[in-house]
Amino acid sequence: MLPALAFVPLNRVEESFDYLCNNNDYPDIVQPIIDQFQTTWIGDPGRQHCQAPRFAHGIWKCYDAVQTGLPKTNNSCEGWHREFSEMIGASHPTIW
C-alpha cells in the first residue's frame, strides 16, 4: 500500500501515510520497512524537529502527471535507446 502514496495530492502525502500506518494491522515484521520508508520518502518527525525526507515529495509524486495525462514512466526514452542500440549494433558503444 505504501507505493500508492505516489498517487495522492502533494499536500496530503503525510496525512495519507499516517492514515495507512494507523488503519492497517501490519505484522511486526513489517515495521522496519515502514520506518525506512518514512525516513527516506516521508520525513522523520524525530524528537525535537522533523527531519526532511531524503527525496523531496515533488520528485516522486505522480499525482499531477496522472491528472494531466503525462506518462508516469520513461518507457518512451528507454524505447528510443533500445532502437538506437540496435541501429548501431552495440549497447555500450565507444568513440574509439
Coordinates of C-alpha atoms in Angstrom, one line a residue:
M1 CA 0.0 0.0 0.0
L2 CA 2.9 2.4 0.5
P3 CA 3.6 2.8 -3.2
A4 CA 0.1 4.1 -3.6
L5 CA 1.3 7.3 -1.9
A6 CA 2.8 8.4 -5.2
F7 CA -0.7 8.9 -6.5
V8 CA -2.1 11.2 -3.8
P9 CA -2.0 15.0 -3.9
L10 CA 1.2 16.5 -2.7
N11 CA -0.4 18.3 0.2
R12 CA -1.8 15.0 1.5
V13 CA 1.3 12.8 1.5
E14 CA 2.0 12.9 5.2
E15 CA -1.7 12.6 6.1
S16 CA -2.2 9.6 3.8
F17 CA 0.9 7.9 5.2
D18 CA -0.3 8.4 8.8
Y19 CA -3.7 7.0 7.7
L20 CA -2.1 3.9 6.1
C21 CA 0.0 3.3 9.2
N22 CA -2.8 3.8 11.7
N23 CA -5.6 2.0 9.9
N24 CA -3.9 -1.2 8.9
D25 CA -3.0 -4.2 11.0
Y26 CA 0.6 -4.8 9.8
P27 CA 2.6 -7.6 11.3
D28 CA 5.5 -6.6 13.5
I29 CA 8.0 -7.9 10.9
V30 CA 6.9 -5.0 8.5
Q31 CA 7.7 -2.2 10.9
P32 CA 11.4 -1.8 9.8
I33 CA 10.2 -1.4 6.2
I34 CA 7.6 1.3 7.3
D35 CA 10.3 3.1 9.4
Q36 CA 12.7 3.1 6.4
F37 CA 10.0 4.3 4.1
Q38 CA 9.2 7.1 6.4
T39 CA 12.8 8.2 6.8
T40 CA 13.5 8.1 3.1
W41 CA 10.3 9.2 1.4
I42 CA 8.1 11.0 4.0
G43 CA 10.3 12.6 6.6
D44 CA 11.1 11.5 10.1
P45 CA 9.4 13.5 12.9
G46 CA 12.2 12.9 15.4
R47 CA 12.1 14.1 19.0
Q48 CA 13.0 17.8 18.5
H49 CA 12.3 18.6 14.9
C50 CA 11.2 16.9 11.7
Q51 CA 14.0 15.6 9.6
A52 CA 13.4 16.2 5.9
P53 CA 12.9 13.1 3.7
R54 CA 15.9 12.0 1.6
F55 CA 13.9 12.6 -1.5
A56 CA 11.5 15.6 -1.7
H57 CA 7.9 14.7 -2.2
G58 CA 7.7 16.6 -5.5
I59 CA 10.4 14.3 -7.1
W60 CA 8.5 11.1 -6.7
K61 CA 4.9 12.2 -6.9
C62 CA 2.9 11.0 -9.9
Y63 CA -0.4 12.7 -9.0
D64 CA 0.0 15.7 -11.3
A65 CA 1.2 13.5 -14.1
V66 CA -1.9 11.4 -13.8
Q67 CA -4.2 14.4 -13.7
T68 CA -2.7 15.9 -16.8
G69 CA -2.3 12.7 -18.7
L70 CA 1.5 12.7 -18.8
P71 CA 3.4 9.4 -18.8
K72 CA 4.4 8.1 -15.4
T73 CA 7.4 6.1 -16.7
N74 CA 10.3 6.7 -19.0
N75 CA 9.3 3.8 -21.4
S76 CA 9.5 6.1 -24.4
C77 CA 13.0 7.1 -23.6
E78 CA 14.1 3.5 -23.0
G79 CA 12.5 2.6 -26.3
W80 CA 14.5 5.2 -28.1
H81 CA 17.7 4.0 -26.6
R82 CA 16.9 0.4 -27.5
E83 CA 16.2 1.3 -31.1
F84 CA 19.4 3.4 -31.2
S85 CA 21.5 0.5 -29.8
E86 CA 20.0 -1.9 -32.4
M87 CA 20.8 0.6 -35.2
I88 CA 24.5 1.0 -34.2
G89 CA 24.8 -2.7 -33.3
A90 CA 26.1 -2.1 -29.7
S91 CA 24.5 -1.4 -26.4
H92 CA 27.5 0.5 -25.0
P93 CA 29.4 1.9 -27.9
T94 CA 32.7 3.7 -27.5
I95 CA 34.2 6.5 -29.6
W96 CA 37.5 4.6 -30.1

